[in-house]
Structures are given as structure tokens and as C-alpha cells.
Amino acid sequence: MPADGMEVENIPGKNMPVESVLAALVEASPDGMLLVMSNGEIKFANGAASALFGYDDGGLNGVLVETLMPVQVRVDHVDRRNGYLAAPASRPMDTGLELYAQRADESLVPVEISLSPIVIDGDRCTIATVRDVSERRTTAAKLALLSERERIARDIHDMVIQRLFAAGMQLQAVAGIAEPPTVADRMSGVVDELDDTIRELRMAIFHLGIPDAEQSLANHVAAVVDGRRQQLGFVPNLVIVGDIDGIPDFVGEQLIATVTEALSNVARHANATEAGVHVSLVDGALQLTVSDNGSGISGAPKPNGGLSNIVWRATELGGSCTVEAGSPSGTVIAWNVPV
């Protein structure tokens, strides 16, 4: 190799100037690379940088580097940039902080940035290497979420469920010697409520372990309906019309709670042999109908019972709920809320 420089051979098949090789390497980099002058002006950006920030090729040339940052940090960054030029060094930018870049369409993208000083024609410049870390951040967030779900599931199982089970056992023992009989019946009803709560908590634990891709609202409704198999002695018929997975989470949560409460009422009071759950999303209206062929209901729902909770949920969401006798028997709950 000559002492005064580097010679690259056979690219491709003949000598190529070093400048051309370096330019090709920079352009081939999967990371965005910016050459920033001392005044903050971008002198050069490779294709990856243009794509990352949403500009056409060459569109970043002449743009101030602060333009690529969220609005709230632009003013402060001028001082930080000058501070870096006063003591330049090759290093990551703001180690330990989550950095975001602003694209041409004003959307933000999480990035990692490395800085390297370089002097060009006497001007102290900076090479900024920018990497999109959206996928990595998403993966890390999913892992953190799964870890938190596991912790919550353990706490629910080891603490909450065990305490509820112990309380139910104590109530059941006391109910056997309670007088008068109405007190024993009331205590038995509380034990049944505790059993239902334990089942629902176990169902919640089960869903904590389901990946988000599989934990759609439709799947959740189906799991709740199927989960009442043992309690009812049969599986209710489920029909879902429309794409309910896109409704807001707070509406979906109330839908799940309503289906759970309605089927629990069927199991406790209806003596039914068949039940149906019909969910539909049509023209911005979420409609739920739960019907059974049981003994039916007489009068209005109790003010502190499960059916009154169902009516309350619909009202809170700006909707309505009716509880009527079925034909020829049973009960029909019609729950409607706007989405």
C-alpha cells in the first residue's frame, strides 16, 4: 500500500477513487447519516436519512438540524449544539434518554443518535448517525407489559383469590348454623357471589396471559360466554355481527362486564336450559341482547342487583337497557349504547 494514501482495487473490476468508495458506503448505510455544519445547517444527508425523516432525496440539504427535532426542544438544542462543538467527541447523544425526531409530516419517531466531530475546510462540523428504534422500543414495551401482567396475575391468584376463597368458606360454615333461615339464605347468596367473583378473576388471569394479537374484544366475549359453561350447564349460543374490535376500550370493558353479569344472572336465577348472546355493531350503535328460556322475571330489577348494574352501565355510556319477559318464557335483556 502506498505510504501517502489508500488504493482500492477491483471495485468493480477496476480502480475506484477513495472518495467514490466512501460516498457509496455512506449511501449504502441502513442508518441515516447527516453532515451538520457549525451553524446547524445540514450540508449532506444520505438516502436513509431522507427516508427516515420523510424528505425527498436532497430535500434535507440546507435545512437546520433543529427542524428535525420536536418543537419543544429546538431552542435549547442550539445551546447544546454549541456546547458540543466547544468540546467535540465521538459519543452517543443524550445517553439514557429517549430521543424523538420529527418527520416532515410532523409525526415523531423514536431514534438513537451518535455524534462524531469532523473538520472540513476549517469549519467544525458534526456527523450525526440516526437510527430508527421504533421496533426495538415496541418490543421492549411488549416485554415490559407481559412482565407486569405476570406480576398482576400472581398477585391476584396468590392474594385476592385465596382471601375470597377463605371468606367464602367461613361464610358457608356460619350459614349452616345461622338463624333464622332467611339469614342463612342470604349468606348462601353471598357465598355464590364470591364464587362468581373468583371465576371472573380466574378468567381475567387467563386473559392476562393471552398475547395482544389474540386478545381481541370478539375473542374476549367468546371466552366469557364459553367460561359460563360449567355454571350454566350448557354453552350459550353466541352471534357477533360487525367488527367490534375497533370500538373504544372503555366501551369494550363495559360490554364484557355486561355479558358477564347477564349470564351470571341466568345461571343463578333463571333455571334455563338455553341462552343466547347476540352482539352487533351497526351504524355506530353497539347492541347486545342476552336471552334465555328460563323462569323469567317479575317486576322491575332490584335497585342493588346485577340487572340494575347492567342498566346503569348503559346509562353511563349514553345508551339504554330494557329487561323484559321473553316469549314464550324466559327473559330478554336488550342493551344499546352509541359508539
PDB file of N, CA, C and O in Angstrom, residues 91-128:
ATOM      1  N   ARG A  91     -19.463  10.215  20.457  1.00  0.00           N
ATOM      2  CA  ARG A  91     -20.268   9.678  21.570  1.00  0.00           C
ATOM      3  C   ARG A  91     -21.734   9.624  21.175  1.00  0.00           C
ATOM      4  O   ARG A  91     -22.174  10.295  20.237  1.00  0.00           O
ATOM      5  N   PRO A  92     -22.516   8.829  21.918  1.00  0.00           N
ATOM      6  CA  PRO A  92     -23.970   8.861  21.715  1.00  0.00           C
ATOM      7  C   PRO A  92     -24.524  10.199  22.197  1.00  0.00           C
ATOM      8  O   PRO A  92     -23.955  10.838  23.081  1.00  0.00           O
ATOM      9  N   MET A  93     -25.637  10.575  21.661  1.00  0.00           N
ATOM     10  CA  MET A  93     -26.293  11.813  22.068  1.00  0.00           C
ATOM     11  C   MET A  93     -27.270  11.520  23.196  1.00  0.00           C
ATOM     12  O   MET A  93     -28.142  10.656  23.067  1.00  0.00           O
ATOM     13  N   ASP A  94     -27.108  12.234  24.325  1.00  0.00           N
ATOM     14  CA  ASP A  94     -28.032  12.137  25.460  1.00  0.00           C
ATOM     15  C   ASP A  94     -28.239  10.685  25.881  1.00  0.00           C
ATOM     16  O   ASP A  94     -29.351  10.156  25.831  1.00  0.00           O
ATOM     17  N   THR A  95     -27.162  10.032  26.319  1.00  0.00           N
ATOM     18  CA  THR A  95     -27.242   8.642  26.757  1.00  0.00           C
ATOM     19  C   THR A  95     -28.256   8.488  27.886  1.00  0.00           C
ATOM     20  O   THR A  95     -28.277   9.279  28.821  1.00  0.00           O
ATOM     21  N   GLY A  96     -29.080   7.468  27.781  1.00  0.00           N
ATOM     22  CA  GLY A  96     -30.067   7.176  28.820  1.00  0.00           C
ATOM     23  C   GLY A  96     -31.407   7.844  28.623  1.00  0.00           C
ATOM     24  O   GLY A  96     -32.359   7.534  29.330  1.00  0.00           O
ATOM     25  N   LEU A  97     -31.499   8.773  27.678  1.00  0.00           N
ATOM     26  CA  LEU A  97     -32.763   9.453  27.420  1.00  0.00           C
ATOM     27  C   LEU A  97     -33.433   8.881  26.183  1.00  0.00           C
ATOM     28  O   LEU A  97     -32.778   8.351  25.288  1.00  0.00           O
ATOM     29  N   GLU A  98     -34.764   8.964  26.154  1.00  0.00           N
ATOM     30  CA  GLU A  98     -35.499   8.547  24.969  1.00  0.00           C
ATOM     31  C   GLU A  98     -35.585   9.742  24.022  1.00  0.00           C
ATOM     32  O   GLU A  98     -36.182  10.764  24.358  1.00  0.00           O
ATOM     33  N   LEU A  99     -34.979   9.609  22.865  1.00  0.00           N
ATOM     34  CA  LEU A  99     -34.941  10.693  21.891  1.00  0.00           C
ATOM     35  C   LEU A  99     -35.991  10.468  20.811  1.00  0.00           C
ATOM     36  O   LEU A  99     -36.255   9.335  20.409  1.00  0.00           O
ATOM     37  N   TYR A 100     -36.547  11.580  20.336  1.00  0.00           N
ATOM     38  CA  TYR A 100     -37.518  11.519  19.254  1.00  0.00           C
ATOM     39  C   TYR A 100     -37.119  12.521  18.182  1.00  0.00           C
ATOM     40  O   TYR A 100     -36.653  13.622  18.489  1.00  0.00           O
ATOM     41  N   ALA A 101     -37.293  12.126  16.938  1.00  0.00           N
ATOM     42  CA  ALA A 101     -37.084  13.018  15.803  1.00  0.00           C
ATOM     43  C   ALA A 101     -38.435  13.351  15.185  1.00  0.00           C
ATOM     44  O   ALA A 101     -39.385  12.567  15.282  1.00  0.00           O
ATOM     45  N   GLN A 102     -38.522  14.525  14.562  1.00  0.00           N
ATOM     46  CA  GLN A 102     -39.764  14.946  13.918  1.00  0.00           C
ATOM     47  C   GLN A 102     -39.633  14.827  12.412  1.00  0.00           C
ATOM     48  O   GLN A 102     -38.700  15.352  11.813  1.00  0.00           O
ATOM     49  N   ARG A 103     -40.586  14.121  11.824  1.00  0.00           N
ATOM     50  CA  ARG A 103     -40.561  13.910  10.378  1.00  0.00           C
ATOM     51  C   ARG A 103     -41.200  15.103   9.657  1.00  0.00           C
ATOM     52  O   ARG A 103     -41.752  16.007  10.290  1.00  0.00           O
ATOM     53  N   ALA A 104     -41.113  15.077   8.343  1.00  0.00           N
ATOM     54  CA  ALA A 104     -41.659  16.176   7.541  1.00  0.00           C
ATOM     55  C   ALA A 104     -43.160  16.342   7.749  1.00  0.00           C
ATOM     56  O   ALA A 104     -43.689  17.453   7.654  1.00  0.00           O
ATOM     57  N   ASP A 105     -43.864  15.237   8.050  1.00  0.00           N
ATOM     58  CA  ASP A 105     -45.308  15.321   8.272  1.00  0.00           C
ATOM     59  C   ASP A 105     -45.650  15.645   9.727  1.00  0.00           C
ATOM     60  O   ASP A 105     -46.800  15.536  10.140  1.00  0.00           O
ATOM     61  N   GLU A 106     -44.616  16.018  10.518  1.00  0.00           N
ATOM     62  CA  GLU A 106     -44.731  16.422  11.923  1.00  0.00           C
ATOM     63  C   GLU A 106     -44.986  15.252  12.864  1.00  0.00           C
ATOM     64  O   GLU A 106     -45.212  15.450  14.062  1.00  0.00           O
ATOM     65  N   SER A 107     -44.954  14.020  12.357  1.00  0.00           N
ATOM     66  CA  SER A 107     -45.040  12.865  13.247  1.00  0.00           C
ATOM     67  C   SER A 107     -43.680  12.644  13.905  1.00  0.00           C
ATOM     68  O   SER A 107     -42.646  13.086  13.400  1.00  0.00           O
ATOM     69  N   LEU A 108     -43.682  11.978  15.057  1.00  0.00           N
ATOM     70  CA  LEU A 108     -42.456  11.732  15.806  1.00  0.00           C
ATOM     71  C   LEU A 108     -42.042  10.267  15.676  1.00  0.00           C
ATOM     72  O   LEU A 108     -42.889   9.376  15.621  1.00  0.00           O
ATOM     73  N   VAL A 109     -40.746  10.027  15.655  1.00  0.00           N
ATOM     74  CA  VAL A 109     -40.216   8.678  15.557  1.00  0.00           C
ATOM     75  C   VAL A 109     -39.107   8.540  16.597  1.00  0.00           C
ATOM     76  O   VAL A 109     -38.257   9.430  16.730  1.00  0.00           O
ATOM     77  N   PRO A 110     -39.099   7.461  17.395  1.00  0.00           N
ATOM     78  CA  PRO A 110     -38.020   7.278  18.377  1.00  0.00           C
ATOM     79  C   PRO A 110     -36.717   6.932  17.685  1.00  0.00           C
ATOM     80  O   PRO A 110     -36.693   6.137  16.747  1.00  0.00           O
ATOM     81  N   VAL A 111     -35.625   7.542  18.136  1.00  0.00           N
ATOM     82  CA  VAL A 111     -34.342   7.371  17.457  1.00  0.00           C
ATOM     83  C   VAL A 111     -33.220   7.246  18.478  1.00  0.00           C
ATOM     84  O   VAL A 111     -33.356   7.615  19.648  1.00  0.00           O
ATOM     85  N   GLU A 112     -32.108   6.702  17.995  1.00  0.00           N
ATOM     86  CA  GLU A 112     -30.825   6.793  18.681  1.00  0.00           C
ATOM     87  C   GLU A 112     -29.900   7.599  17.781  1.00  0.00           C
ATOM     88  O   GLU A 112     -29.907   7.420  16.558  1.00  0.00           O
ATOM     89  N   ILE A 113     -29.080   8.462  18.380  1.00  0.00           N
ATOM     90  CA  ILE A 113     -28.211   9.342  17.603  1.00  0.00           C
ATOM     91  C   ILE A 113     -26.784   9.247  18.141  1.00  0.00           C
ATOM     92  O   ILE A 113     -26.566   9.324  19.359  1.00  0.00           O
ATOM     93  N   SER A 114     -25.843   9.066  17.230  1.00  0.00           N
ATOM     94  CA  SER A 114     -24.425   9.092  17.571  1.00  0.00           C
ATOM     95  C   SER A 114     -23.778  10.278  16.875  1.00  0.00           C
ATOM     96  O   SER A 114     -24.113  10.593  15.723  1.00  0.00           O
ATOM     97  N   LEU A 115     -22.856  10.926  17.591  1.00  0.00           N
ATOM     98  CA  LEU A 115     -22.210  12.128  17.079  1.00  0.00           C
ATOM     99  C   LEU A 115     -20.714  11.885  16.901  1.00  0.00           C
ATOM    100  O   LEU A 115     -20.063  11.256  17.743  1.00  0.00           O
ATOM    101  N   SER A 116     -20.177  12.403  15.810  1.00  0.00           N
ATOM    102  CA  SER A 116     -18.740  12.332  15.552  1.00  0.00           C
ATOM    103  C   SER A 116     -18.284  13.671  14.993  1.00  0.00           C
ATOM    104  O   SER A 116     -18.881  14.181  14.046  1.00  0.00           O
ATOM    105  N   PRO A 117     -17.227  14.266  15.575  1.00  0.00           N
ATOM    106  CA  PRO A 117     -16.742  15.563  15.082  1.00  0.00           C
ATOM    107  C   PRO A 117     -15.860  15.388  13.848  1.00  0.00           C
ATOM    108  O   PRO A 117     -15.186  14.370  13.679  1.00  0.00           O
ATOM    109  N   ILE A 118     -15.896  16.358  12.998  1.00  0.00           N
ATOM    110  CA  ILE A 118     -15.051  16.361  11.808  1.00  0.00           C
ATOM    111  C   ILE A 118     -14.815  17.801  11.400  1.00  0.00           C
ATOM    112  O   ILE A 118     -15.702  18.655  11.556  1.00  0.00           O
ATOM    113  N   VAL A 119     -13.605  18.103  10.914  1.00  0.00           N
ATOM    114  CA  VAL A 119     -13.277  19.457  10.474  1.00  0.00           C
ATOM    115  C   VAL A 119     -13.195  19.465   8.948  1.00  0.00           C
ATOM    116  O   VAL A 119     -12.468  18.671   8.350  1.00  0.00           O
ATOM    117  N   ILE A 120     -13.972  20.343   8.322  1.00  0.00           N
ATOM    118  CA  ILE A 120     -13.994  20.462   6.861  1.00  0.00           C
ATOM    119  C   ILE A 120     -13.721  21.915   6.499  1.00  0.00           C
ATOM    120  O   ILE A 120     -14.501  22.807   6.868  1.00  0.00           O
ATOM    121  N   ASP A 121     -12.621  22.134   5.792  1.00  0.00           N
ATOM    122  CA  ASP A 121     -12.226  23.489   5.383  1.00  0.00           C
ATOM    123  C   ASP A 121     -12.210  24.448   6.570  1.00  0.00           C
ATOM    124  O   ASP A 121     -12.669  25.603   6.492  1.00  0.00           O
ATOM    125  N   GLY A 122     -11.689  23.951   7.686  1.00  0.00           N
ATOM    126  CA  GLY A 122     -11.565  24.798   8.868  1.00  0.00           C
ATOM    127  C   GLY A 122     -12.833  24.940   9.678  1.00  0.00           C
ATOM    128  O   GLY A 122     -12.827  25.577  10.741  1.00  0.00           O
ATOM    129  N   ASP A 123     -13.947  24.392   9.216  1.00  0.00           N
ATOM    130  CA  ASP A 123     -15.226  24.508   9.939  1.00  0.00           C
ATOM    131  C   ASP A 123     -15.443  23.243  10.763  1.00  0.00           C
ATOM    132  O   ASP A 123     -15.334  22.131  10.257  1.00  0.00           O
ATOM    133  N   ARG A 124     -15.764  23.430  12.049  1.00  0.00           N
ATOM    134  CA  ARG A 124     -16.044  22.287  12.906  1.00  0.00           C
ATOM    135  C   ARG A 124     -17.452  21.768  12.604  1.00  0.00           C
ATOM    136  O   ARG A 124     -18.445  22.435  12.910  1.00  0.00           O
ATOM    137  N   CYS A 125     -17.490  20.606  12.035  1.00  0.00           N
ATOM    138  CA  CYS A 125     -18.767  20.003  11.640  1.00  0.00           C
ATOM    139  C   CYS A 125     -19.026  18.761  12.476  1.00  0.00           C
ATOM    140  O   CYS A 125     -18.175  18.296  13.243  1.00  0.00           O
ATOM    141  N   THR A 126     -20.223  18.223  12.319  1.00  0.00           N
ATOM    142  CA  THR A 126     -20.615  17.034  13.067  1.00  0.00           C
ATOM    143  C   THR A 126     -21.282  16.045  12.126  1.00  0.00           C
ATOM    144  O   THR A 126     -22.135  16.418  11.307  1.00  0.00           O
ATOM    145  N   ILE A 127     -20.860  14.804  12.246  1.00  0.00           N
ATOM    146  CA  ILE A 127     -21.565  13.721  11.548  1.00  0.00           C
ATOM    147  C   ILE A 127     -22.536  13.098  12.545  1.00  0.00           C
ATOM    148  O   ILE A 127     -22.130  12.595  13.601  1.00  0.00           O
ATOM    149  N   ALA A 128     -23.802  13.169  12.245  1.00  0.00           N
ATOM    150  CA  ALA A 128     -24.838  12.593  13.108  1.00  0.00           C
ATOM    151  C   ALA A 128     -25.380  11.333  12.445  1.00  0.00           C
ATOM    152  O   ALA A 128     -25.863  11.379  11.311  1.00  0.00           O
TER     153      ALA A 128
END
